[in-house]
Amino acid sequence: MALLIVLLGLLVLFAVLLGVSRDLLYAAAALAAASVILSIVLFSFGANVAAAFELSVCAGLITVLFVSTVSLTKDSDQKTEAKLPALFLLPMLVLFAGISGFFVRWLAGVLPTAGQARAVTFQEVFWGQRMTDVLGQISLVLVGVFGLLAILRAKSAGRHHD
Amino acid sequence: MEAYLGSVLLLPLLGALLMPWVSKLGRRAPDVFAGAVGLGVLVNCLALVPGAGTTTSFQVFGTNFAVDGLSLLFLVVISVVGFFCAIYSIDYIEHYGGRAKFYALLMLLIFGLNGVVLVRDLFSLYLFLEVASISSYVLVAYNLEFDGIESALKYLLLSVVATGMILIALSLIFASTGTLAFAELKTALAGGGNPLFLLAAALFMAGFGLKAAVVPFHAWLPDAHPSAPAPISAMLSGVVIKVAGVYSLTRIFLGIYPSPPQVLKVFLVLGVASMAAGAILAYLQTDMKRMLAYSSISQIGYIMIGLGLGNWLGVVGALFHVVNHALFKSLLFLNSGAVQFRTGTRDIREMGGLENRMKITSVTSTFGTLSIAGIPPFNGFWSKLFIVLGALAAKNYVVAVLTVSFSVFTLGYFLLLQRRVFFGKLNERWRDLKEAPAAMSFAVICLAAQCLLVGVFFSQVVHGLIEPAARVLLGGN
């Protein structure tokens, strides 16, 4: 229980860092760290499928995409970034926590009681139970790569109307 | 059979993977390769049509997929429109540059859509929907101009809301039933009673309604579709909103959920609202592609009405309209792209008399106009007729009258579009205008021919493709 509280505390800490960071690379790193911690929390709850995908998609794939994009566009002007989102972060967190608390209490009353989850390995979850998602992930990586290359490509010189 | 299905699913993915290497073989190599992949998918897909009445399951890398009549109908729509958009792009994409990247993203879009209609569990459906959606965000912004990027962002933000709602609905369903597989869910949801099922149903309706761009969830479509390159507008209007929205709604509410009359009423109300609002807003536009985009909202309304009627004629009409709208709306968007390609404008007020310079575009556009307005013997007539007959059979005379009235209204604003763009005195500005390049003309001629042929041979199309799909929904397959 103590470990879980520490992990949840760290999760909130990285989420706040993500929101207040003025450097996009640090923000991407904070997001990756928050995703890794969330994966550990999910594993500890026995939600192995969700944990496997949080780790591979959010901590892995999305971080790679963010870091590549930020690195490729690093020269662009970031001075115009507004401080407004950071000011709203705390009230938004409180509001979100309140809504989540209310929703979770309601769900706890409606949902059937979950049984003890069977312990399964990461290998079993990733390669055995959800092969469709691996196929989906491969295609999402491809979309991300081609999407980045397409958006960052040199624009064609002129249009043909003749 | 399984080999055909595997090819239909995996060819576009392999095509996208190989595209970077193919592009090194020569400037035109990506065109030839994309056309060949599109043709391969189309041929394999058409080879499945004779077996439309059966359900075939197959495995790819240990993953279960299956095709039934409903999946096959949407597969045919995706592969036909996808192939002709790839052919059209050969000349069209020249002025955007980066053709290998464009084709790779187009193939991934097709792969995602094929995945959506072939999977047999809700999470996989969501996953492939994301593959298709992310590809289409980038493709909408492909021109790298302000309006394209702004529209893509708007499309992305509203789609994220939609996928968020879908994901919450999936979580609620999984938490309540412990499964997301279609077959098991159908049994689990049959009892009803759980308030979470109702909440999940509302979230599915809003989420997939947003993807289908039905009123009042349509705000993203009139910006996204006109700003995209023409072949992508054709894919979005002709295919994406149908697969991501209509197919998913149909599969969930008519195939998995026990469809109570209330759900059908919601379909009917959303359908009538979309049909009316889309048509009226289309009439007010002066941007050619924006008018077509609003018209898509109106035509999705007809499909929702047919499904909402819930009887055989209504559902057959709705599914037939899915096919027909894909054909004539792709044709009309590709024609508008040809006009923009040559004139550099989408503003109808600046056009006039283009039939003297762009004969093929003008004639094929007339085919599209007659089809969308429901004039016999074009394909749109039969699907609208089935929907009206369905409304009469359900004794829903108000819906029948509204459907006929808005069909006449559609004819009105499309004739106006046709007159202001192609007929009348030639605007001197366009004196030296030339017909669209060969590949673009070839694609629109083929689509125009299909609008006519599907109308003339409607009986064979209905028996061979539409009825097996309707049986999946109404026969409880």
XYZ file of C-alpha atoms in Angstrom, chain B residues 275 302 388 399-409:
14
model
C -30.693 15.213 -44.257
C -30.621 9.248 -45.765
C -38.971 5.902 -49.265
C -40.340 10.737 -43.166
C -41.345 9.509 -46.646
C -42.528 12.978 -47.689
C -39.432 14.658 -46.208
C -37.117 12.186 -47.960
C -38.739 12.860 -51.354
C -38.838 16.632 -50.742
C -35.161 16.867 -49.817
C -34.269 14.679 -52.775
C -35.934 17.259 -55.031
C -34.161 20.029 -53.099
